[in-house]
Amino acid sequence: MENIKVMGFTLFVFSVGLLHFISLVCGAPLAPALYVFGDSLFDSGNNNLLPTVSKANFKPYGVDFVRGDTGRFSNGRLVPDFIAEFLGLPYPPPSISIRISTPVTGLNYASASCGILPETGQFLGKCLSLDDQIDLFQHTVKSSLPEHFKGRPNEQSEHLSKSIFVVCIGSNDYMSNYLKPKTSDTSKHYSPQAFAQHLLDKLSAQFRRLHSLGARKVVMYEIGPIGCIPSMTRKNKHNGKCVEESNQLVAYFNDNLLGMLQNLTSTLPNSIFVRGHAHWLGYDAIINPSKYGLLDTSNPCCKTWANGTSACIPELKPCPNPNQHYFFDGYHLTETVYSVLAGACINDRSVCSPTLRELVQV
């Protein structure tokens, strides 16, 4: 077992799930449930059951995860897994994998390749847009949870109001939509600033719908530095480590995200919408890898299709030191980086204010 301290955060590089097991056995959870929404950065296996090429249910994905290749696009745990461990909850299972009784401790609705806009990512096959994910959550609230709170609607409302909702979505709206003129004409109709506002307006309406269904404590992560991922850097000319023009595109979204979330908090009763201010953290780890215990922040750890710009090739062994890499494949991050992003939101007010540690006490 090995704990590594970097930038004040503990990287949980030890027997996978040990802390999780201890927290489940030794005490009450800090929140009654964790509900997860997003794209492939948060997808824990929903796409396994959808007709799409965007799947990760094969090795080397999950090479360091106790359950193996579950559909997580990484070598190990994702941000929601670390948050679940902190809360003392089970990992929220993929929502469309549930066939019998819906767990009262939360679900994961995230779907790889999808986005805020319903058309995003559909050229890769079926995925669950954020609207689709909220539809599924509505079914959970209206049909599944009442089985656990029979005749006690007030208890269900309290359960939801104390639960944590985490969201990470939007990068595909750029990478698989705005920046894909061959499959989308979005960039012809919107300037970069107008497109960012279009996404924020849509997201605001979606968050209002989540609130109407009972969500009260919502954390929305910023879009990460998409201009730094191998899929971008290996296909586009650039100076330095990243394609800064692509990073600037998402900056228009990120720079206005906080104001939108603050407006929701001030107008929707008893709500707290928190920005996960993590773009700078992800970017800093790429530019200054040694601060985070990383050695390689440019190349994918696994052997991928299309010269390091796509998904891992099935069954080929990854690099021997995944957690010293930033990227596991051409798009996605390693467990080490996800640990930093989760730990920062749990403990650091410069990333999440209030922090998750504070949010559970509200």
Tab-separated table of C-alpha atoms in Angstrom:
chain	number	residue	atom	x	y	z
A	1	MET	CA	0.000	0.000	0.000
A	2	GLU	CA	1.362	3.406	-0.974
A	3	ASN	CA	0.048	6.908	-0.338
A	4	ILE	CA	1.674	9.694	-2.318
A	5	LYS	CA	1.269	13.343	-1.275
A	6	VAL	CA	1.317	15.878	-4.101
A	7	MET	CA	0.058	19.466	-3.952
A	8	GLY	CA	-1.476	18.705	-0.568
A	9	PHE	CA	-3.663	15.899	-1.890
A	10	THR	CA	-3.282	12.215	-1.137
A	11	LEU	CA	-3.155	10.021	-4.208
A	12	PHE	CA	-4.853	6.778	-3.314
A	13	VAL	CA	-2.390	4.401	-4.922
A	14	PHE	CA	-2.977	1.330	-2.802
A	15	SER	CA	-5.018	-1.855	-2.760
A	16	VAL	CA	-7.995	-0.698	-4.777
A	17	GLY	CA	-11.121	-0.335	-2.681
A	18	LEU	CA	-9.485	-0.827	0.736
A	19	LEU	CA	-10.529	2.585	2.018
A	20	HIS	CA	-13.935	2.059	0.438
A	21	PHE	CA	-14.385	-1.234	2.303
A	22	ILE	CA	-13.301	0.305	5.606
A	23	SER	CA	-15.681	3.272	5.222
A	24	LEU	CA	-18.616	1.012	4.394
A	25	VAL	CA	-17.972	-1.215	7.394
A	26	CYS	CA	-17.057	1.354	10.019
A	27	GLY	CA	-19.582	4.157	9.821
A	28	ALA	CA	-22.641	5.853	8.412
A	29	PRO	CA	-22.181	7.499	5.013
A	30	LEU	CA	-21.750	11.270	4.829
A	31	ALA	CA	-24.614	11.495	2.314
A	32	PRO	CA	-27.480	9.098	1.586
A	33	ALA	CA	-26.700	8.755	-2.133
A	34	LEU	CA	-24.437	9.817	-4.996
A	35	TYR	CA	-25.969	10.484	-8.410
A	36	VAL	CA	-23.608	10.834	-11.374
A	37	PHE	CA	-24.197	12.480	-14.756
A	38	GLY	CA	-21.786	13.097	-17.602
A	39	ASP	CA	-19.736	11.626	-20.427
A	40	SER	CA	-16.871	9.136	-20.746
A	41	LEU	CA	-14.919	10.812	-17.946
A	42	PHE	CA	-17.650	9.602	-15.555
A	43	ASP	CA	-19.238	6.643	-17.425
A	44	SER	CA	-18.891	3.463	-15.364
A	45	GLY	CA	-20.449	1.091	-17.889
A	46	ASN	CA	-23.703	2.434	-19.334
A	47	ASN	CA	-22.322	2.341	-22.861
A	48	ASN	CA	-21.611	-1.369	-22.485
A	49	LEU	CA	-25.325	-1.895	-23.049
A	50	LEU	CA	-25.786	0.557	-25.920
A	51	PRO	CA	-25.234	0.045	-29.676
A	52	THR	CA	-22.133	2.245	-29.976
A	53	VAL	CA	-18.441	1.924	-30.760
A	54	SER	CA	-17.691	4.069	-27.722
A	55	LYS	CA	-17.092	1.339	-25.134
A	56	ALA	CA	-14.350	0.428	-22.667
A	57	ASN	CA	-15.445	-3.030	-21.496
A	58	PHE	CA	-12.236	-4.739	-22.528
A	59	LYS	CA	-8.641	-4.875	-21.385
A	60	PRO	CA	-6.418	-2.918	-20.904
A	61	TYR	CA	-9.144	-0.654	-19.478
A	62	GLY	CA	-9.549	-1.420	-15.792
A	63	VAL	CA	-6.103	-2.999	-15.484
A	64	ASP	CA	-5.751	-1.448	-12.000
A	65	PHE	CA	-9.430	-1.623	-11.013
A	66	VAL	CA	-10.565	-4.300	-8.601
A	67	ARG	CA	-13.533	-5.201	-10.821
A	68	GLY	CA	-11.535	-5.207	-14.038
A	69	ASP	CA	-12.804	-3.871	-17.348
A	70	THR	CA	-16.201	-2.553	-16.259
A	71	GLY	CA	-16.552	0.094	-18.946
A	72	ARG	CA	-14.548	2.829	-17.226
A	73	PHE	CA	-12.328	4.671	-19.685
A	74	SER	CA	-9.220	4.492	-17.493
A	75	ASN	CA	-6.818	2.091	-15.857
A	76	GLY	CA	-8.653	2.393	-12.543
A	77	ARG	CA	-11.113	4.520	-10.620
A	78	LEU	CA	-12.808	7.675	-11.869
A	79	VAL	CA	-13.671	10.891	-10.018
A	80	PRO	CA	-17.115	9.605	-8.888
A	81	ASP	CA	-15.487	6.471	-7.463
A	82	PHE	CA	-13.194	8.556	-5.250
A	83	ILE	CA	-16.111	10.739	-4.207
A	84	ALA	CA	-18.145	7.624	-3.333
A	85	GLU	CA	-15.257	6.379	-1.200
A	86	PHE	CA	-15.088	9.729	0.599
A	87	LEU	CA	-18.843	9.664	1.231
A	88	GLY	CA	-18.722	6.059	2.456
A	89	LEU	CA	-21.053	4.865	-0.305
A	90	PRO	CA	-20.855	2.015	-2.816
A	91	TYR	CA	-19.734	2.947	-6.313
A	92	PRO	CA	-22.940	4.042	-8.072
A	93	PRO	CA	-23.719	1.319	-10.639
A	94	PRO	CA	-24.550	2.121	-14.279
A	95	SER	CA	-28.217	3.042	-14.305
A	96	ILE	CA	-29.242	0.983	-17.332
A	97	SER	CA	-27.586	-2.122	-15.872
A	98	ILE	CA	-30.143	-2.267	-13.044
A	99	ARG	CA	-32.741	-4.926	-13.726
A	100	ILE	CA	-34.324	-5.702	-10.353
A	101	SER	CA	-34.179	-3.333	-7.377
A	102	THR	CA	-32.766	0.177	-7.740
A	103	PRO	CA	-30.145	0.869	-5.047
A	104	VAL	CA	-31.074	3.691	-2.710
A	105	THR	CA	-27.417	4.771	-2.492
A	106	GLY	CA	-27.278	6.272	-5.984
A	107	LEU	CA	-26.808	5.568	-9.683
A	108	ASN	CA	-24.471	6.544	-12.479
A	109	TYR	CA	-26.236	7.849	-15.605
A	110	ALA	CA	-23.120	9.068	-17.480
A	111	SER	CA	-22.640	7.984	-21.084
A	112	ALA	CA	-19.486	8.116	-23.186
A	113	SER	CA	-19.452	10.264	-26.362
A	114	CYS	CA	-22.586	12.231	-25.435
A	115	GLY	CA	-22.958	15.829	-24.350
A	116	ILE	CA	-25.162	18.701	-23.269
A	117	LEU	CA	-26.712	18.950	-26.725
A	118	PRO	CA	-28.841	15.992	-27.883
A	119	GLU	CA	-27.099	15.692	-31.268
A	120	THR	CA	-23.570	15.482	-29.853
A	121	GLY	CA	-21.787	12.162	-30.351
A	122	GLN	CA	-24.641	10.391	-32.083
A	123	PHE	CA	-22.541	9.660	-35.179
A	124	LEU	CA	-20.640	7.099	-33.056
A	125	GLY	CA	-23.820	5.204	-32.218
A	126	LYS	CA	-26.378	5.464	-29.444
A	127	CYS	CA	-25.416	7.340	-26.284
A	128	LEU	CA	-27.319	9.048	-23.496
A	129	SER	CA	-27.386	12.823	-23.849
A	130	LEU	CA	-27.804	14.828	-20.656
A	131	ASP	CA	-31.516	15.108	-21.451
A	132	ASP	CA	-31.674	11.301	-21.715
A	133	GLN	CA	-29.812	10.935	-18.437
A	134	ILE	CA	-32.235	13.236	-16.654
A	135	ASP	CA	-35.115	11.252	-18.182
A	136	LEU	CA	-33.643	8.148	-16.553
A	137	PHE	CA	-33.241	9.991	-13.250
A	138	GLN	CA	-36.867	11.068	-13.488
A	139	HIS	CA	-37.831	7.411	-13.824
A	140	THR	CA	-35.712	6.683	-10.750
A	141	VAL	CA	-37.487	9.400	-8.780
A	142	LYS	CA	-41.013	8.685	-9.975
A	143	SER	CA	-40.998	4.886	-10.255
A	144	SER	CA	-38.005	3.281	-8.530
A	145	LEU	CA	-37.289	5.227	-5.341
A	146	PRO	CA	-40.944	5.139	-4.206
A	147	GLU	CA	-40.472	1.383	-3.755
A	148	HIS	CA	-37.999	2.217	-0.964
A	149	PHE	CA	-40.090	5.052	0.518
A	150	LYS	CA	-43.573	3.537	0.306
A	151	GLY	CA	-46.087	6.053	1.583
A	152	ARG	CA	-43.309	8.336	2.821
A	153	PRO	CA	-42.790	10.962	0.092
A	154	ASN	CA	-41.313	13.456	2.561
A	155	GLU	CA	-38.553	10.992	3.405
A	156	GLN	CA	-37.782	10.539	-0.294
A	157	SER	CA	-37.580	14.313	-0.742
A	158	GLU	CA	-35.231	14.590	2.232
A	159	HIS	CA	-33.148	11.711	0.858
A	160	LEU	CA	-32.691	13.519	-2.449
A	161	SER	CA	-32.046	16.891	-0.815
A	162	LYS	CA	-29.136	15.450	1.176
A	163	SER	CA	-27.726	13.430	-1.718
A	164	ILE	CA	-24.750	14.586	-3.784
A	165	PHE	CA	-25.062	15.091	-7.549
A	166	VAL	CA	-21.857	15.302	-9.607
A	167	VAL	CA	-21.752	16.277	-13.273
A	168	CYS	CA	-18.962	16.364	-15.844
A	169	ILE	CA	-20.088	17.057	-19.389
A	170	GLY	CA	-19.479	19.396	-22.303
A	171	SER	CA	-16.131	18.394	-23.790
A	172	ASN	CA	-17.824	16.255	-26.459
A	173	ASP	CA	-19.976	19.208	-27.468
A	174	TYR	CA	-16.713	20.708	-28.655
A	175	MET	CA	-14.644	17.697	-29.770
A	176	SER	CA	-17.481	15.739	-31.417
A	177	ASN	CA	-19.649	18.633	-32.502
A	178	TYR	CA	-18.295	22.191	-32.775
A	179	LEU	CA	-14.833	21.055	-33.903
A	180	LYS	CA	-16.188	18.419	-36.326
A	181	PRO	CA	-17.283	20.384	-39.415
A	182	LYS	CA	-17.507	17.168	-41.476
A	183	THR	CA	-20.285	15.793	-39.268
A	184	SER	CA	-21.747	18.991	-37.780
A	185	ASP	CA	-22.424	22.481	-39.096
A	186	THR	CA	-22.622	24.010	-35.609
A	187	SER	CA	-19.500	26.114	-36.079
A	188	LYS	CA	-21.101	27.732	-39.148
A	189	HIS	CA	-24.022	28.982	-37.087
A	190	TYR	CA	-22.332	29.991	-33.815
A	191	SER	CA	-19.297	32.070	-32.952
A	192	PRO	CA	-17.177	30.532	-30.163
A	193	GLN	CA	-18.710	32.888	-27.599
A	194	ALA	CA	-22.256	32.291	-28.843
A	195	PHE	CA	-21.788	28.517	-28.802
A	196	ALA	CA	-20.530	28.614	-25.206
A	197	GLN	CA	-23.613	30.629	-24.219
A	198	HIS	CA	-25.830	28.188	-26.120
A	199	LEU	CA	-24.375	25.324	-24.050
A	200	LEU	CA	-24.746	27.246	-20.790
A	201	ASP	CA	-28.374	28.139	-21.527
A	202	LYS	CA	-29.171	24.502	-22.294
A	203	LEU	CA	-27.302	23.299	-19.196
A	204	SER	CA	-29.106	25.821	-16.996
A	205	ALA	CA	-32.474	24.490	-18.152
A	206	GLN	CA	-31.313	20.922	-17.522
A	207	PHE	CA	-30.166	21.809	-14.000
A	208	ARG	CA	-33.512	23.484	-13.312
A	209	ARG	CA	-35.156	20.220	-14.305
A	210	LEU	CA	-32.860	18.271	-11.961
A	211	HIS	CA	-33.869	20.642	-9.166
A	212	SER	CA	-37.555	20.089	-9.924
A	213	LEU	CA	-36.919	16.355	-9.468
A	214	GLY	CA	-35.370	16.858	-6.027
A	215	ALA	CA	-31.658	17.587	-6.563
A	216	ARG	CA	-30.324	20.226	-4.168
A	217	LYS	CA	-26.540	19.721	-3.912
A	218	VAL	CA	-24.984	19.734	-7.387
A	219	VAL	CA	-21.302	19.890	-8.359
A	220	MET	CA	-20.555	20.688	-12.001
A	221	TYR	CA	-16.959	20.247	-13.132
A	222	GLU	CA	-15.537	22.625	-15.711
A	223	ILE	CA	-14.564	21.329	-19.130
A	224	GLY	CA	-10.928	20.251	-19.012
A	225	PRO	CA	-8.046	21.377	-21.235
A	226	ILE	CA	-9.168	19.563	-24.389
A	227	GLY	CA	-6.367	21.173	-26.371
A	228	CYS	CA	-3.845	19.088	-24.443
A	229	ILE	CA	-5.200	15.600	-25.087
A	230	PRO	CA	-3.272	13.376	-27.528
A	231	SER	CA	-6.266	13.267	-29.858
A	232	MET	CA	-5.841	17.027	-30.304
A	233	THR	CA	-2.087	17.502	-30.058
A	234	ARG	CA	-1.272	14.744	-32.556
A	235	LYS	CA	-3.728	15.993	-35.167
A	236	ASN	CA	-3.184	19.758	-35.014
A	237	LYS	CA	-0.174	22.023	-35.371
A	238	HIS	CA	0.705	23.804	-32.144
A	239	ASN	CA	3.467	25.410	-30.138
A	240	GLY	CA	4.244	24.044	-26.692
A	241	LYS	CA	2.388	21.118	-25.154
A	242	CYS	CA	-1.167	22.049	-26.116
A	243	VAL	CA	-3.388	23.378	-28.887
A	244	GLU	CA	-4.223	26.595	-27.080
A	245	GLU	CA	-6.875	27.625	-29.610
A	246	SER	CA	-8.971	24.647	-28.477
A	247	ASN	CA	-8.394	25.473	-24.833
A	248	GLN	CA	-9.586	29.008	-25.524
A	249	LEU	CA	-12.829	27.677	-26.982
A	250	VAL	CA	-13.760	25.889	-23.751
A	251	ALA	CA	-12.565	28.888	-21.730
A	252	TYR	CA	-15.573	30.821	-23.026
A	253	PHE	CA	-17.754	28.140	-21.430
A	254	ASN	CA	-15.765	27.795	-18.210
A	255	ASP	CA	-15.450	31.534	-17.623
A	256	ASN	CA	-19.227	31.922	-17.537
A	257	LEU	CA	-20.091	28.676	-15.766
A	258	LEU	CA	-19.730	30.090	-12.246
A	259	GLY	CA	-22.137	32.957	-12.911
A	260	MET	CA	-24.741	30.574	-14.300
A	261	LEU	CA	-24.435	28.266	-11.272
A	262	GLN	CA	-24.586	31.190	-8.833
A	263	ASN	CA	-27.763	32.385	-10.542
A	264	LEU	CA	-29.335	28.954	-10.074
A	265	THR	CA	-28.322	28.877	-6.410
A	266	SER	CA	-29.892	32.301	-5.806
A	267	THR	CA	-33.142	31.553	-7.643
A	268	LEU	CA	-33.886	27.882	-6.913
A	269	PRO	CA	-35.041	27.213	-3.328
A	270	ASN	CA	-32.645	25.413	-0.962
A	271	SER	CA	-30.156	24.692	-3.736
A	272	ILE	CA	-26.361	24.803	-3.855
A	273	PHE	CA	-24.761	24.579	-7.298
A	274	VAL	CA	-20.980	24.277	-7.008
A	275	ARG	CA	-18.446	24.833	-9.769
A	276	GLY	CA	-15.653	22.265	-9.916
A	277	HIS	CA	-12.921	24.763	-10.854
A	278	ALA	CA	-10.579	22.080	-12.154
A	279	HIS	CA	-9.534	23.234	-15.630
A	280	TRP	CA	-6.507	25.051	-14.228
A	281	LEU	CA	-5.615	22.037	-12.076
A	282	GLY	CA	-5.669	19.659	-15.027
A	283	TYR	CA	-3.675	22.116	-17.123
A	284	ASP	CA	-1.126	22.682	-14.371
A	285	ALA	CA	-0.540	18.929	-14.050
A	286	ILE	CA	0.217	18.773	-17.775
A	287	ILE	CA	2.631	21.717	-17.735
A	288	ASN	CA	4.235	20.878	-14.359
A	289	PRO	CA	3.981	17.084	-14.102
A	290	SER	CA	6.585	16.579	-11.362
A	291	LYS	CA	4.392	18.528	-8.896
A	292	TYR	CA	1.836	15.740	-9.224
A	293	GLY	CA	4.109	12.716	-9.322
A	294	LEU	CA	3.732	12.348	-13.090
A	295	LEU	CA	6.407	11.559	-15.665
A	296	ASP	CA	4.502	11.694	-18.960
A	297	THR	CA	1.734	14.190	-19.737
A	298	SER	CA	1.801	13.919	-23.541
A	299	ASN	CA	1.462	10.279	-24.560
A	300	PRO	CA	-1.228	7.674	-23.930
A	301	CYS	CA	-0.250	4.791	-21.662
A	302	CYS	CA	-2.015	2.156	-23.745
A	303	LYS	CA	-1.417	1.373	-27.395
A	304	THR	CA	-4.264	3.024	-29.265
A	305	TRP	CA	-5.792	3.057	-32.680
A	306	ALA	CA	-4.816	5.896	-35.050
A	307	ASN	CA	-1.347	6.645	-33.713
A	308	GLY	CA	-2.218	7.474	-30.128
A	309	THR	CA	-5.272	9.584	-30.899
A	310	SER	CA	-8.087	7.162	-30.114
A	311	ALA	CA	-9.176	4.327	-27.801
A	312	CYS	CA	-6.972	1.496	-26.541
A	313	ILE	CA	-6.476	-1.495	-28.829
A	314	PRO	CA	-8.135	-4.463	-27.089
A	315	GLU	CA	-6.044	-6.903	-25.067
A	316	LEU	CA	-2.661	-5.215	-25.634
A	317	LYS	CA	-0.647	-4.574	-22.478
A	318	PRO	CA	-0.472	-0.931	-21.408
A	319	CYS	CA	2.652	0.859	-20.216
A	320	PRO	CA	4.200	-0.589	-17.036
A	321	ASN	CA	3.562	2.568	-14.971
A	322	PRO	CA	0.038	3.849	-15.782
A	323	ASN	CA	-0.193	6.082	-12.733
A	324	GLN	CA	2.850	8.074	-13.787
A	325	HIS	CA	1.025	8.965	-17.009
A	326	TYR	CA	-1.575	11.695	-17.351
A	327	PHE	CA	-3.393	10.016	-20.259
A	328	PHE	CA	-4.440	6.389	-20.411
A	329	ASP	CA	-5.642	6.525	-24.037
A	330	GLY	CA	-5.966	9.252	-26.656
A	331	TYR	CA	-8.741	11.030	-24.739
A	332	HIS	CA	-8.976	9.857	-21.147
A	333	LEU	CA	-7.020	10.195	-17.931
A	334	THR	CA	-5.380	7.790	-15.503
A	335	GLU	CA	-6.512	7.012	-11.987
A	336	THR	CA	-3.770	9.261	-10.593
A	337	VAL	CA	-5.180	12.334	-12.310
A	338	TYR	CA	-8.757	11.470	-11.362
A	339	SER	CA	-7.614	11.127	-7.752
A	340	VAL	CA	-6.180	14.655	-7.823
A	341	LEU	CA	-9.347	16.100	-9.401
A	342	ALA	CA	-11.589	14.380	-6.855
A	343	GLY	CA	-9.383	15.118	-3.844
A	344	ALA	CA	-9.195	18.793	-4.745
A	345	CYS	CA	-12.988	19.135	-4.830
A	346	ILE	CA	-13.284	17.288	-1.531
A	347	ASN	CA	-10.729	19.432	0.306
A	348	ASP	CA	-9.672	22.574	-1.560
A	349	ARG	CA	-11.934	25.653	-1.638
A	350	SER	CA	-9.986	27.073	-4.578
A	351	VAL	CA	-11.394	24.170	-6.615
A	352	CYS	CA	-14.835	23.634	-5.067
A	353	SER	CA	-16.447	26.244	-2.827
A	354	PRO	CA	-17.989	24.938	-0.714
A	355	THR	CA	-15.854	21.810	-0.767
A	356	LEU	CA	-17.568	18.439	-0.780
A	357	ARG	CA	-16.424	18.054	2.817
A	358	GLU	CA	-18.403	21.221	3.635
A	359	LEU	CA	-21.295	20.486	1.291
A	360	VAL	CA	-22.296	17.300	3.099
A	361	GLN	CA	-22.670	19.290	6.305
A	362	VAL	CA	-25.069	21.845	4.844
